[in-house]
Each structure stands twice: as structure tokens, then as C-alpha cells.
XYZ file of C-alpha atoms in Angstrom:
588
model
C -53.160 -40.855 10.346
C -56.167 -42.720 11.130
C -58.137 -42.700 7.605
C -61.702 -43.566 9.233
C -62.219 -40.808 11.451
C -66.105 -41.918 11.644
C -65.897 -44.468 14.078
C -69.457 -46.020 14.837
C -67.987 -46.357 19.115
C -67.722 -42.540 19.563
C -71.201 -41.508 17.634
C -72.979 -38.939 19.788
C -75.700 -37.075 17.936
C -77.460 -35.143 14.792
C -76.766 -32.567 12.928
C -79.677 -29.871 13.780
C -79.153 -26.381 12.346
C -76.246 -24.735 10.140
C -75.570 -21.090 10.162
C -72.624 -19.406 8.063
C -70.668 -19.246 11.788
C -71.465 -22.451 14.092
C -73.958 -25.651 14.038
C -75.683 -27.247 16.679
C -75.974 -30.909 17.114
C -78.967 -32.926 18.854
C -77.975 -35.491 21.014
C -80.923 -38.269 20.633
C -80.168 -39.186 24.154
C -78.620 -38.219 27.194
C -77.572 -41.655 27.958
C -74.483 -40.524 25.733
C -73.451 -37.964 27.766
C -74.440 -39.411 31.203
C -72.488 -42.647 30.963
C -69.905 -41.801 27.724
C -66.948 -43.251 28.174
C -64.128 -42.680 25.548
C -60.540 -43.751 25.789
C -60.868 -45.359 29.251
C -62.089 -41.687 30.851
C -65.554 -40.731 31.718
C -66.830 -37.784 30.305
C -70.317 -37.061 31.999
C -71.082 -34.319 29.800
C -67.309 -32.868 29.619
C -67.526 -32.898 26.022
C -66.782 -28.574 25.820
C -63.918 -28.033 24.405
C -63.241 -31.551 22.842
C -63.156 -31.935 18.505
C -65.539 -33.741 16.787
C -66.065 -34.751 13.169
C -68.936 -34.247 11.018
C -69.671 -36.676 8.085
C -70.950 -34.876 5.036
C -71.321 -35.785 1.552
C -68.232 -34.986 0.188
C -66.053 -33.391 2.703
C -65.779 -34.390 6.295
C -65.539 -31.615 8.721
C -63.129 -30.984 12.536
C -64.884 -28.821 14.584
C -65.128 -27.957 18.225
C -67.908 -28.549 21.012
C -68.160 -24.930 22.233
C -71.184 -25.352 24.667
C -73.904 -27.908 25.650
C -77.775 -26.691 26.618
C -81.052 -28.560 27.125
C -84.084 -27.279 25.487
C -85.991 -24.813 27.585
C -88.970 -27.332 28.410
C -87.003 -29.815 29.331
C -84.333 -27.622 31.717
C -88.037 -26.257 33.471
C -88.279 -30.423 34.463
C -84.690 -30.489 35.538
C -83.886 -31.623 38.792
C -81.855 -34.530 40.959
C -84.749 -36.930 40.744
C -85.885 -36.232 37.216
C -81.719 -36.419 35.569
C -81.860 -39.761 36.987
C -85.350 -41.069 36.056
C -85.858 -39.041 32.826
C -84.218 -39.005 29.787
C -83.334 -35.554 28.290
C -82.564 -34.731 24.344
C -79.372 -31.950 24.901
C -77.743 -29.297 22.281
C -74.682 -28.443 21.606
C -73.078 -25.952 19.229
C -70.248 -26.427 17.573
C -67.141 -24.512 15.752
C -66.498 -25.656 12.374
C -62.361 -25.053 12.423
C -61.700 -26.974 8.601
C -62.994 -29.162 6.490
C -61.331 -32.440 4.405
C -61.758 -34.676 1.630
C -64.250 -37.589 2.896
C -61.978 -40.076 0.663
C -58.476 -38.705 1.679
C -58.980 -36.893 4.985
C -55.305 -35.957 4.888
C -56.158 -33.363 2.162
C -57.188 -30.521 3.936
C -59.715 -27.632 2.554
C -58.385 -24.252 2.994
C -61.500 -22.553 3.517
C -64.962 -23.582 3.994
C -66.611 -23.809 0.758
C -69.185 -25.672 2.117
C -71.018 -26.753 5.389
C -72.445 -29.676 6.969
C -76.020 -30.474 5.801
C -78.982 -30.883 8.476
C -79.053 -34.404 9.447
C -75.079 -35.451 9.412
C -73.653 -37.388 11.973
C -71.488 -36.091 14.872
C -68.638 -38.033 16.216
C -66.028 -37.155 19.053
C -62.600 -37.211 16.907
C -60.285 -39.966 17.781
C -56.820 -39.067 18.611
C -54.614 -40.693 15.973
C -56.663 -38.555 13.538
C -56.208 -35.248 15.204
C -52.873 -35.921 15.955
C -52.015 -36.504 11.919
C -53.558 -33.041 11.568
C -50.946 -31.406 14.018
C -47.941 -33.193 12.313
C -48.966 -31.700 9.000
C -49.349 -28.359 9.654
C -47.083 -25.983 7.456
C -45.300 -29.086 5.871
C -45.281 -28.767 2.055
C -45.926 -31.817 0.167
C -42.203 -32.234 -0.841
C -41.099 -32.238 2.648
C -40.804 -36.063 3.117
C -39.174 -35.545 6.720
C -39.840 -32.932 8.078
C -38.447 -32.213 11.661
C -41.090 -32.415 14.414
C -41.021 -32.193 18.209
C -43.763 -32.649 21.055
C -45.161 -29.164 22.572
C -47.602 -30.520 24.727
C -51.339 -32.651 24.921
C -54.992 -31.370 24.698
C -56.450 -29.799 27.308
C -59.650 -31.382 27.361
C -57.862 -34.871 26.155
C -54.443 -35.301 27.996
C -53.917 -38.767 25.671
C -53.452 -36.071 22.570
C -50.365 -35.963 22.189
C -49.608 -32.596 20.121
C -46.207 -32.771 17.795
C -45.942 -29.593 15.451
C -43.600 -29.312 12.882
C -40.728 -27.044 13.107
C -41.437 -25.342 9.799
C -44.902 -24.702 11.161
C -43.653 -23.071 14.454
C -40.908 -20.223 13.416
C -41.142 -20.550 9.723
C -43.131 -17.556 9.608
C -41.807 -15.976 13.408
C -43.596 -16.796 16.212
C -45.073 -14.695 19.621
C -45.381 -16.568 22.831
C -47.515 -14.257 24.917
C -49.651 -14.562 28.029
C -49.493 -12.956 31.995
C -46.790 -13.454 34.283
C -47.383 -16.527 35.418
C -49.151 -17.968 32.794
C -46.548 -20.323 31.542
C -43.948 -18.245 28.871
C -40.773 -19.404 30.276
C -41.345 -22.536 29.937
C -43.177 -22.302 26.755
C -39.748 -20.538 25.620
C -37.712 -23.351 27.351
C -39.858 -26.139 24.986
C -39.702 -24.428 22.098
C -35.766 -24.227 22.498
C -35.468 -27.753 23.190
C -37.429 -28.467 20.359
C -34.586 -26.998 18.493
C -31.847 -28.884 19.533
C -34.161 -32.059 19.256
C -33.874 -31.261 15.606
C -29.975 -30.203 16.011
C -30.972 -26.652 14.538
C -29.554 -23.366 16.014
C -31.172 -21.100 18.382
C -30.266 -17.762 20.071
C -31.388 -16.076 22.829
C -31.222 -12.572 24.390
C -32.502 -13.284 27.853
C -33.228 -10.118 29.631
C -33.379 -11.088 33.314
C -30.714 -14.653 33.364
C -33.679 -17.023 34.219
C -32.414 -19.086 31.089
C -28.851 -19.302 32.770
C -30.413 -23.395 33.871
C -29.505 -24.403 29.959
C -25.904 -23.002 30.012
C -24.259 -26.277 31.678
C -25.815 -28.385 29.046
C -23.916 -30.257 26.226
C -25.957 -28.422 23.898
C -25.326 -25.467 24.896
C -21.932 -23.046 23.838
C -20.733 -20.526 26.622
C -23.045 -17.862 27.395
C -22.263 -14.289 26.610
C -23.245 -12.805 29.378
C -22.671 -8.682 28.760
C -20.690 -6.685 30.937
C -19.342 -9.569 31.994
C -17.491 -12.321 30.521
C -18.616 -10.895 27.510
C -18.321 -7.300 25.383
C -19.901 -6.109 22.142
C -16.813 -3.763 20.594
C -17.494 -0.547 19.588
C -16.230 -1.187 15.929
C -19.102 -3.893 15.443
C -22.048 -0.850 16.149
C -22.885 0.861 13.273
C -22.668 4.530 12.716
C -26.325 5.479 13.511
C -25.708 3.425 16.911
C -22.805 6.044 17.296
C -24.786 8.893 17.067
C -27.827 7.420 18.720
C -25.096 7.216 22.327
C -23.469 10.576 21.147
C -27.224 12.248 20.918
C -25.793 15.187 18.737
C -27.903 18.443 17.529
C -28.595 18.247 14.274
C -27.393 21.606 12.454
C -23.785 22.006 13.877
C -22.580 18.882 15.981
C -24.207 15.852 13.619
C -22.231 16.933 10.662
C -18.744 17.843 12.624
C -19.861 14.197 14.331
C -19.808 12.148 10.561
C -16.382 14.101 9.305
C -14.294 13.381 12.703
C -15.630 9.507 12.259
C -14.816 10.181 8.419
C -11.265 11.402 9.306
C -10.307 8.773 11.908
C -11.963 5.677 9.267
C -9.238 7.605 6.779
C -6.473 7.706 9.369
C -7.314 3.770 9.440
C -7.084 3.113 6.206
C -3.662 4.591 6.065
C -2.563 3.039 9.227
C -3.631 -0.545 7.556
C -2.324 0.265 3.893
C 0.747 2.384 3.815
C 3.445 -0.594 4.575
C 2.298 -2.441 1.032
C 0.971 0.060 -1.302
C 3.799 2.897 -3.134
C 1.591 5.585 -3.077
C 1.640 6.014 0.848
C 4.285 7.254 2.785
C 4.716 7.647 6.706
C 6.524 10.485 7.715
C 7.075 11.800 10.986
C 4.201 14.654 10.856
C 1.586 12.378 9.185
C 1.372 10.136 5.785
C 2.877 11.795 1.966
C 0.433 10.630 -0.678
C 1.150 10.675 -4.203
C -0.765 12.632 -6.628
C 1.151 11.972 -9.756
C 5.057 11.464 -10.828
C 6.913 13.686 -8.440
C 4.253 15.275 -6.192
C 3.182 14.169 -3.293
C 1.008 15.916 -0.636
C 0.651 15.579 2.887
C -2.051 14.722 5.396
C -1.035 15.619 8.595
C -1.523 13.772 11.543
C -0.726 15.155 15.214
C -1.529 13.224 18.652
C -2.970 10.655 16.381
C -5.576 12.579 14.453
C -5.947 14.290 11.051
C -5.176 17.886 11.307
C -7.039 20.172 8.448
C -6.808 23.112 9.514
C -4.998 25.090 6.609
C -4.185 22.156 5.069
C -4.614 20.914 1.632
C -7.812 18.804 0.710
C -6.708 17.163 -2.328
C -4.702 14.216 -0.368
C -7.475 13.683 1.729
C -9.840 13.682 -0.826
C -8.200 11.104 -3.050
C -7.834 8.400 0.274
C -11.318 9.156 0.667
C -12.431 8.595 -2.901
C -10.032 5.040 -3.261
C -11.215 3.956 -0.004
C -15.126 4.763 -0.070
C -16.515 1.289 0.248
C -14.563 1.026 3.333
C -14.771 4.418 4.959
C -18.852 4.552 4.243
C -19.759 0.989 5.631
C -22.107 0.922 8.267
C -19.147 0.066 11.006
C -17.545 1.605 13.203
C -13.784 1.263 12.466
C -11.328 3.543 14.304
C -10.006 4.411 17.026
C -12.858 5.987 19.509
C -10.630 7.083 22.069
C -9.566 10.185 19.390
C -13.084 11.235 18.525
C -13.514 14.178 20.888
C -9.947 15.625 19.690
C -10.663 14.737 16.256
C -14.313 16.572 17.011
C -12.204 19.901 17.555
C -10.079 19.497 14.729
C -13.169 19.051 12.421
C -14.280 22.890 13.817
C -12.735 24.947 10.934
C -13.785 27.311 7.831
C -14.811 24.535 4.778
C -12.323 26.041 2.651
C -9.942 28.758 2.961
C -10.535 32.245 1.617
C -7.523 32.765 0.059
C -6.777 28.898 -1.180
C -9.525 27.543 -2.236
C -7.790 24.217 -2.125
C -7.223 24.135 1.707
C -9.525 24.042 4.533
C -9.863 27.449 6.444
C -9.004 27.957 10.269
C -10.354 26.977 13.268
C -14.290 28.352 13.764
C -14.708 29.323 17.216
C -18.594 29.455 16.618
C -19.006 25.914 15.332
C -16.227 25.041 18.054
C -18.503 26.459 20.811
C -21.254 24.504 19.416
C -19.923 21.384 19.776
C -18.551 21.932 23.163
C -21.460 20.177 24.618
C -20.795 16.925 22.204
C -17.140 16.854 22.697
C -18.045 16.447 26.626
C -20.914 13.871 25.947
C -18.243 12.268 23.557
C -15.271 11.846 26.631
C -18.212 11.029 28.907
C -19.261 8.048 26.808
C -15.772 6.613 26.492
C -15.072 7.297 30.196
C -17.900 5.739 31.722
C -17.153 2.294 33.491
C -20.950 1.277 32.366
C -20.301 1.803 29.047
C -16.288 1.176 28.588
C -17.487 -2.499 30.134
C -20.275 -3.433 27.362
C -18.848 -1.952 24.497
C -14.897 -2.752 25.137
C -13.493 0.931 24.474
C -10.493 0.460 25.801
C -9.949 -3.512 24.286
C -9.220 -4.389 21.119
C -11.888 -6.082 18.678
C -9.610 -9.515 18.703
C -9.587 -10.030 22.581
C -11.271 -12.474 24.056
C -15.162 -12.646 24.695
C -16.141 -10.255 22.041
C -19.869 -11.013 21.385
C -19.817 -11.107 17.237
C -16.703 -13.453 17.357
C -18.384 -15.634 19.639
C -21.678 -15.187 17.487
C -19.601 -16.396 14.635
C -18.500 -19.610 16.790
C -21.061 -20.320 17.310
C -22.541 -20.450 13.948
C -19.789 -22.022 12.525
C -19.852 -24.861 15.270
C -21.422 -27.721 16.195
C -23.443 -26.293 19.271
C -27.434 -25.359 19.135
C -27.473 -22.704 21.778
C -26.391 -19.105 22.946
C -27.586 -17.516 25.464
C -26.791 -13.863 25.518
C -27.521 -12.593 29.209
C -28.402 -9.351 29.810
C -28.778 -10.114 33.476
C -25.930 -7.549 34.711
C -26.157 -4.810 31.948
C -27.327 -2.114 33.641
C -31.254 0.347 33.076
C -29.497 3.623 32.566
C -29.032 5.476 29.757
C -31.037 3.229 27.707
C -27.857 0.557 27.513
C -30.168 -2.496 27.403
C -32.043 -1.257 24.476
C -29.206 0.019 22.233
C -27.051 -2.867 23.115
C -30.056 -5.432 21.841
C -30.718 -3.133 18.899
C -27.098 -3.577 18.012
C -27.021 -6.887 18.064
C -30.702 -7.718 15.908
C -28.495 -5.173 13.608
C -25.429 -7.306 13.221
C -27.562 -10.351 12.522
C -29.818 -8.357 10.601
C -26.479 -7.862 8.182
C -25.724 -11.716 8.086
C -29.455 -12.657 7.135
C -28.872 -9.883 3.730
C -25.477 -11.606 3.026
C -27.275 -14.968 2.912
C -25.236 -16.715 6.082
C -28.795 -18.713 7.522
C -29.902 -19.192 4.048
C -28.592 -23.184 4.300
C -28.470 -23.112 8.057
C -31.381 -21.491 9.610
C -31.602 -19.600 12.816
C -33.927 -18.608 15.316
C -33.844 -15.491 17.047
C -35.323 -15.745 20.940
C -36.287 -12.396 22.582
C -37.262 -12.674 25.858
C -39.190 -10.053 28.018
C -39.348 -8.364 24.283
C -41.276 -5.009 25.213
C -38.012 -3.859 26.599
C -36.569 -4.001 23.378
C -38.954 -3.444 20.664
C -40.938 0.132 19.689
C -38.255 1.692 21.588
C -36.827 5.020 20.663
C -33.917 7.615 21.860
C -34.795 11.420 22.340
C -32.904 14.089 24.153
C -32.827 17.750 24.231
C -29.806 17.485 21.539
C -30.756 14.546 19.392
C -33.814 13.604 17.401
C -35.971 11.198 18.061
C -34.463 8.074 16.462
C -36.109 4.770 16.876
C -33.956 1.323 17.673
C -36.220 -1.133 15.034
C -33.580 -4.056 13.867
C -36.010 -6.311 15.322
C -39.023 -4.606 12.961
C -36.353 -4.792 10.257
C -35.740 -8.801 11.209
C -39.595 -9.365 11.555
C -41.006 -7.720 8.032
C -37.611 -8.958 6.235
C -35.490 -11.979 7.021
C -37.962 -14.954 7.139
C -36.676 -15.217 3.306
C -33.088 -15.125 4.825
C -33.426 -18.043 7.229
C -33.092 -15.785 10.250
C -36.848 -15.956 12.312
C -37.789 -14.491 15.370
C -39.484 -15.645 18.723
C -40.756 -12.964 20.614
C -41.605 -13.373 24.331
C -43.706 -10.410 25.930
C -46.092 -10.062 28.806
C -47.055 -7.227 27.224
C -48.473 -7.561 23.606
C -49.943 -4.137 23.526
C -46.627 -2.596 23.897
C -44.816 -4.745 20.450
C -45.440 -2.563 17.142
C -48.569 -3.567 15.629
C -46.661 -3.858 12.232
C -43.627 -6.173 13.763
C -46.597 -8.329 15.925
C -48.558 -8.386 12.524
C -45.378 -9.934 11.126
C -45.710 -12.829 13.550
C -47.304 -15.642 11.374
C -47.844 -18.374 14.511
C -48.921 -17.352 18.511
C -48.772 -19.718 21.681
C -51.269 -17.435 23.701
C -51.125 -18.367 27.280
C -53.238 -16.312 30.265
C -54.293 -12.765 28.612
C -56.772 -10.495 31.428
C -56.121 -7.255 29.943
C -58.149 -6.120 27.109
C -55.780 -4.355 25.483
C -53.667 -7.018 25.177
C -56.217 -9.207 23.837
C -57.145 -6.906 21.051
C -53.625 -6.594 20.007
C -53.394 -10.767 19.150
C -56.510 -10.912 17.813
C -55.600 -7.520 15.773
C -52.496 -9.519 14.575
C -53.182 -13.415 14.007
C -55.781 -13.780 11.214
C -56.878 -17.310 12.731
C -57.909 -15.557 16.484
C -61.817 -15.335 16.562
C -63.898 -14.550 19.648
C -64.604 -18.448 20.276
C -61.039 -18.594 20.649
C -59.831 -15.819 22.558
C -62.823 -16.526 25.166
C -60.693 -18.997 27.006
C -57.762 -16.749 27.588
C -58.797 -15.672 30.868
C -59.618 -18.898 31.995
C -56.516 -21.122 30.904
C -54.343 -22.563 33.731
C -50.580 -22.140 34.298
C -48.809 -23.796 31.354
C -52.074 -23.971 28.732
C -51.691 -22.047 26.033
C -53.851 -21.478 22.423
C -51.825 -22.038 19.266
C -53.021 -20.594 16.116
C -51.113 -19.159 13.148
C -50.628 -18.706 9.323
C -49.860 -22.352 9.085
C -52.524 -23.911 11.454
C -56.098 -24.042 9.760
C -57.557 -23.999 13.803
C -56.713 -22.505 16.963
C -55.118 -25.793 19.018
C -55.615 -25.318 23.067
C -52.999 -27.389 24.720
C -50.992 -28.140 27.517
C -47.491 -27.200 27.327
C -45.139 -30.360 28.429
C -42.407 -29.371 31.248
C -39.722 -28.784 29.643
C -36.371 -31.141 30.943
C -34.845 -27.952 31.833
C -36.573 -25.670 33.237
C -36.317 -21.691 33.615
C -35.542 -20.057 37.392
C -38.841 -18.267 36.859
C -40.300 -19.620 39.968
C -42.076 -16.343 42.472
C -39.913 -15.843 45.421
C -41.934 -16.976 48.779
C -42.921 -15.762 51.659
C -41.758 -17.828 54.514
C -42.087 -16.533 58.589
C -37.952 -15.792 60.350
């Protein structure tokens, strides 16, 4: 960094008034605007929107030129013949955005505990000191390398280069937000290659396959593109994402629901045990399990699933009780093709009147009252939509199964999946309990430590389809799909961060867009929208957000946790881009 940001060539004025929120400068001629040339381009008065530094006493202060006025006798004399003839003594006001030590200007104040004094000198900020600024946000001090990549220039100075450190970018998630056509994609498509720059690991859930350009690309490790060459297996959903598709009432069918997925995770384990261990036997009506010296008991298994009716519960019981770790984890191991037969099996008495050590009969009331699940149960497993994304009739080891791949991928060398959602169908809510799935499996890896060395980050694209989402029928309960609120309020500790993409900010949970610690805010119009960023990111202010509306395709504000001012910048082309271009209208 430049350590004299004072630099007698690009003086412009006088400090004139200081107020807690802005100052104004006095420009002792307009000779400096007129004819101000700085870094080979002409300004003429184009200094809105540039930095400038303020020398003070102590501290040296960055802030921003946020509008330029003549005094009100002199814009009465204004005219052609006058500007030329006359010389004028201009305003401006400025942001103050941080403050540093006059003797060390890479020491940055957090705060402003003080302000310029009347009188201090203005200067427009050179770009080798800005650009030190940008390189240092969010690195700690004993982060001698950190790894950087270029995002983009200054809007008002395209020689301004702007290179942001990694850390500062998704080490506290980031939100890339802004109208269609403002610029995400490729926003998204930067930040990505940023990543591999680096040789980090990225992953992306791309909603509509306008990300498919990067899958060609060395970097890149075969896309898993759903319901097509890919599947995620029904044994890697947990047992809420079970019930969440099965949509069962809550009194009868939710608890004959959890003991047929209870029996079948028992029938499992006895499947997976009973050829080593000597307390298991298979015998042609089911499996003989030993109680003590002598006696064994059976459970007994018919058409490949656990009969109880009038059968004992102690054998049961004890597989259960040896086995819990297994049979209670949030997976879904078993078979899924026997749940609606193992659904009317679980419709019996809890115990038998007589034998108070067997289950009772069969319970034609309860039976009735699951005869709605048991059909929503055979629909599920039946449907072509479904049987294609979740695998129901493949086994967990074939190939293309989304975790395994997932797991490739993390244990290999390559810095980028793409997960396409492109052909997974809008009904049924598939998309969103499919996604939810998924931020849930990686949810589980981030708790087990697995990104704790090797960091990841989590791309959501087009995230309002995903995010504060819910399922509610006339059966089932509302339940709401939030591994991604989990991810956001949780795993940064983990090394798992997130990188949400949204034309719609409104519609992302205040609490998970809250959890966002940096935004790259590209074209906002609605209001709504507007109020949610500047609701979320503690660094938004009014000066700031005032240029949304106005910011071209590809400009973008970045502020965050990590970034003592809001930065308004250019985003660079990425080398590859999106297919997010607007389809044209072009005469037969």
C-alpha cells in the first residue's frame, strides 16, 4: 500500500463544516474541477462517487464525494458565459466511511472516534492506497497469505482494480442480490472462479442449468444433474424428509408411520447381522433370537416384513434395544418398497389382552385410518417423478448416487459440482424437498467436522425457491424445509458457508439473510427488497442504498461484516460465462 495517501498533485479543497453524519468541503477554486485531470482522465466535475482522504491530526480519514453544489449567490450568476469567464467557489459533501492511523495508514479505526477538524485538507485518494484497503479486508494479522482474487474495478475509477480476500467474501456467508438483469449470474460465475483461483471447493445447486457453461472445464467434476444422470437414494433422506413426502395425520397414521420404518430398520439389522453374530438365527418363517441358554424366541417375518400380530415383543424388543444407535439415526435405511405392507402390519392392539407379553390383533379402526397413508405411501414409490430422483427401485451403491458423488468430490482433487436441478420437475414440491435434503446431508458433515481443514462453499442459486419454504396438506402439519437456516446460523464454525443468490430478498428469512455477514447488491427497484438488505447488513446506510436503482448491468455495492465501507464496483466478466442471456425477438 501506498503509505502517503496525501499527495500534494490530487489536492482539491477545505474542510468547511463537520456534522456527526457527513462534511462538506470548499473547493477554493473551480479551476480544480473544470480542468482536473487525474490518472490521465478528465474529470470536469465527475468527482461524485469517487474517495477522497482527509488529513487530520492524528488519524487520516477515506470518505466518499456524495454530491457537489455551488453556493446559492453564485448558482443565481450561473450561466454559459459566466462558467467560462468567472470563477466559482463549489461544495461538496462528503461520507466519512473509516478512519486510519496518520503514521501507519494500514491500521484501520473500527469506528469513528473522531472527525475531521474545520480546515483539513481534501485529497482525491490514489489508487494503490485504496486498493491496499480492499486486500485487507477480513484478513487477520496472522494471515501472512491470504488467498485473494479480482471481483471487479470502481465504478467511478475503472483503473481500481478491486481484489478481496477470500476470507472476507464467504467467511461469514455471503448474498448476491439485485433484479433480473442486474448482473447475479455472473456475479455468481466470478465468485466461483475466484474459488478455483485459490484451488478451494465450491458447490452449487443451480436451479434453472444456466451454470451447465462450467461443466466441460478441467476444474470442474461431472455434474449431478437430478433425475437424470444423477439420483439422491431414499436411504440418504432423513426420517422427517420421509414423513414430510408421506404427509401423515398426526394422531393415528404418524405413529403407525415411525413403527413400520422402526420394524423394517430392525428387519435390516437382522438381515446385515445374523450370518456373524450366535445370537441370530434365520429360519424359514423369520429370524430365532436368543434370550438366554436354551430359549430362543422368534420374530416373524412374512413377504419380507415383521409380522406382530399375536406375537411376542420380547425378541423384538431386545434387537431394538442392542441396535438403537442404528435403528434411531436420522437415515433412512430399509427397504421402502415394504412400507405400505409393513404400514398394515403395524395396525394391531399394543398388547394383547390375555398376554400381556404379545401384541394384540389386527385393529380395523386404526387400519381404516391409515388407509389413506398406505395409498399416499404406494403412490410415492410408484410415481416415475419420484422413483427417478430418489432411486426407489436402485440400490444406494449404483452408479450416480448424489452423496457418493458428493463424497468424490470432496475427497478429490476437483473445485466444482454443479448439482442441476434443470429437469427435476415443480410438482409436489420435489425441488424444494430434494434441496432441503441435500443442505441436510451437508448440514451432517459440517457437525462431524469434514470442512473443518478443507472448507466449502455452498452456492444456491435462484434461492427463494428453496429457502422459508414449508409443506402443509390436509393430513400433515405444517413442517418447514430450513437446512439452509440451520447451515446459515450454524456451520460458518464448521467450514461449510453459504452463497445465496435471490432476485428476491424479501422472500429469504429475515433470520437466515441476517446471518449473511457480506452482500454484492446489484439493481434493487422494489422497496421491499431494499428494506430487507438494509434490515440485514449492518454496514447498508441510506447514502448507500441510494444508488441501487441507478447501477448498470454488472455494478454491484459490496458491504459486509468484514468491509469497514460499502465498495461500488464493477463486476469483471467472468471467463466463463452463465447462459443467462434474454431470449430475442427476431421477425420469421
Amino acid at each position: 500500500m501506498n503509505r502517503n495517501p496525501f499527495e500534494h498533485n490530487y489536492f482539491i479543497g477545505y474542510i468547511n463544516q463537520v456534522t456527526p453524519q457527513y462534511v462538506k468541503v470548499h473547493f477554493p477554486s473551480s479551476v480544480l474541477l473544470k480542468s482536473f485531470v487525474f490518472r490521465g482522465e478528465q474529470y470536469n466535475g465527475g468527482l461524485v462517487g469517487n474517495y477522497v482522504v482527509i488529513e487530520g491530526e492524528q488519524h487520516g480519514f477515506l470518505g466518499k464525494m456524495l454530491e457537489i453544489s455551488l453556493p446559492e449567490n453564485e448558482r443565481l450568476e450561473l450561466s454559459e458565459k459566466s462558467f467560462q469567464n468567472k470563477e466559482f467557489h463549489p461544495t461538496g459533501k462528503i461520507e466519512i466511511l473509516l478512519s486510519f492511523d496518520l503514521f501507519n495508514p494500514t491500521e484501520v479505526e473500527k469506528g469513528l472516534n473522531s472527525l475531521p477538524s474545520v480546515g483539513a485538507k481534501v485529497f482525491v485518494c490514489s489508487s494503490n492506497f485504496i486498493k491496499g484497503y480492499f486486500k485487507g479486508f477480513g484478513v487477520k494479522k496472522e494471515n501472512t497469505n491470504p488467498p485473494v482474487f479480482s471481483l471487479g474495478c470502481l465504478t467511478y475509477d475503472k483503473s481500481t482494480e478491486v481484489e478481496i480476500s477470500q476470507q472476507a467474501i464467504f467467511g461469514r456467508h455471503c448474498a448476491v442480490v439485485g433484479t433480473t438483469g442486474g448482473g447475479k449470474s455472473y456475479t455468481v460465475s466470478k465468485l466461483i472462479e475466484g474459488i478455483i483461483v485459490n484451488k478451494g471447493k465450491a458447490i452449487l445447486i443451480d436451479a434453472t442449468g444456466e451454470y451447465a457453461t462450467h461443466d466441460k472445464q478441467s476444474y470442474s467434476a461431472t455434474p449431478a444433474i437430478l433425475a437424470n444422470s444423477a439420483f439422491f437414494h431414499y436411504t440418504n433422506l432423513t426420517i422427517g424428509d420421509l414423513f414430510v413426502l408421506l404427509r401423515p395425520s398426526g394422531q393415528v397414521q404418524a405413529p403407525k408411520l415411525a413403527e413400520a420404518i422402526k420394524s423394517l430398520k430392525v428387519l435390516r439389522v437382522l438381515e446385515n447381522t445374523y450370518l456373524t453374530s450366535t445370537n441370530i438365527t434365520k429360519v424359514d418363517d423369520g429370524f430365532k433370537v436368543k434370550i438366554r441358554d436354551g430359549i430362543e424366541e422368534l420374530i416373524k417375518v412374512d413377504g419380507g416384513t415383521v409380522t406382530k400380530e399375536n406375537q411376542l415383543m420380547r425378541p423384538f424388543n431386545r434387537i431394538y434395544e442392542q441396535n438403537m444407535v442404528d435403528i434411531e439415526s436420522f437415515n433412512s435405511d430399509f427397504d421402502i418398497r415394504l412400507l405400505a405392507s409393513q404400514i398394515i402390519k403395524e395396525c394391531i392392539w399394543d398388547i394383547d389382552k390375555n398376554d400381556h407379553m404379545k401384541w394384540g390383533g389386527r385393529n380395523d379402526t386404526h387400519l381404516n385410518n391409515c388407509i389413506s397413508l398406505i395409498l399416499r405411501t404406494k403412490s410415492l414409490i410408484n410415481n416415475p417423478l419420484f422413483d427417478v430422483i430418489f432411486g426407489f427401485q436402485k440400490d444406494k451403491t449404483d452408479e450416480g448416487e448424489l452423496i457418493t458423488e458428493m463424497q468424490e468430490f470432496l475427497n478429490g482433487d476437483k473445485n466444482l459440482l454443479r448439482i442441476g436441478f434443470e429437469q427435476v420437475g415443480y410438482d409436489f414440491q420435489a425441488r424444494e424437498i430434494l434441496a432441503n435434503a441435500i443442505g441436510k446431508n451437508l448440514l451432517e458433515k459440517s457437525r462431524q467436522g469434514d470442512f473443518k481443514s478443507k472448507p466449502v462453499v455452498l452456492f444456491i442459486d435462484e434461492a427463494h425457491q428453496y429457502l422459508n419454504r414449508s409443506v402443509k396438506d390436509e393430513y400433515f402439519e405444517m413442517t418447514r424445509l430450513d437446512s439452509f437456516d440451520q447451515i446459515a446460523k450454524e456451520c460458518r464454525k464448521h467450514g461449510l458457508f453459504l452463497c445465496l443468490a435471490t432476485q428476491m430478498p424479501r422472500d429469504i428469512p429475515q433470520g437466515t439473510l441476517s446471518q449473511m455477514g457480506t452482500f454484492i447488491v446489484h439493481r434493487l427497484i422494489n422497496p421491499f427488497d431494499k428494506d430487507a438488505v438494509e434490515n440485514a447488513c449492518s454496514s447498508a446506510n441510506k447514502n448507500s442504498l441510494s444508488f441501487l436503482p441507478v447501477l448498470g448491468a454488472g455494478e454491484a455495492i459490496l458491504m459486509g461484516v468484514d468491509f469497514p465501507m460499502p465498495v461500488v464496483l464493477k463486476v469483471n466478466k467472468p471467463i466463463v460465462e452463465p447462459n443467462s442471456a434474454t431470449p430475442q425477438f427476431v421477425l420469421p
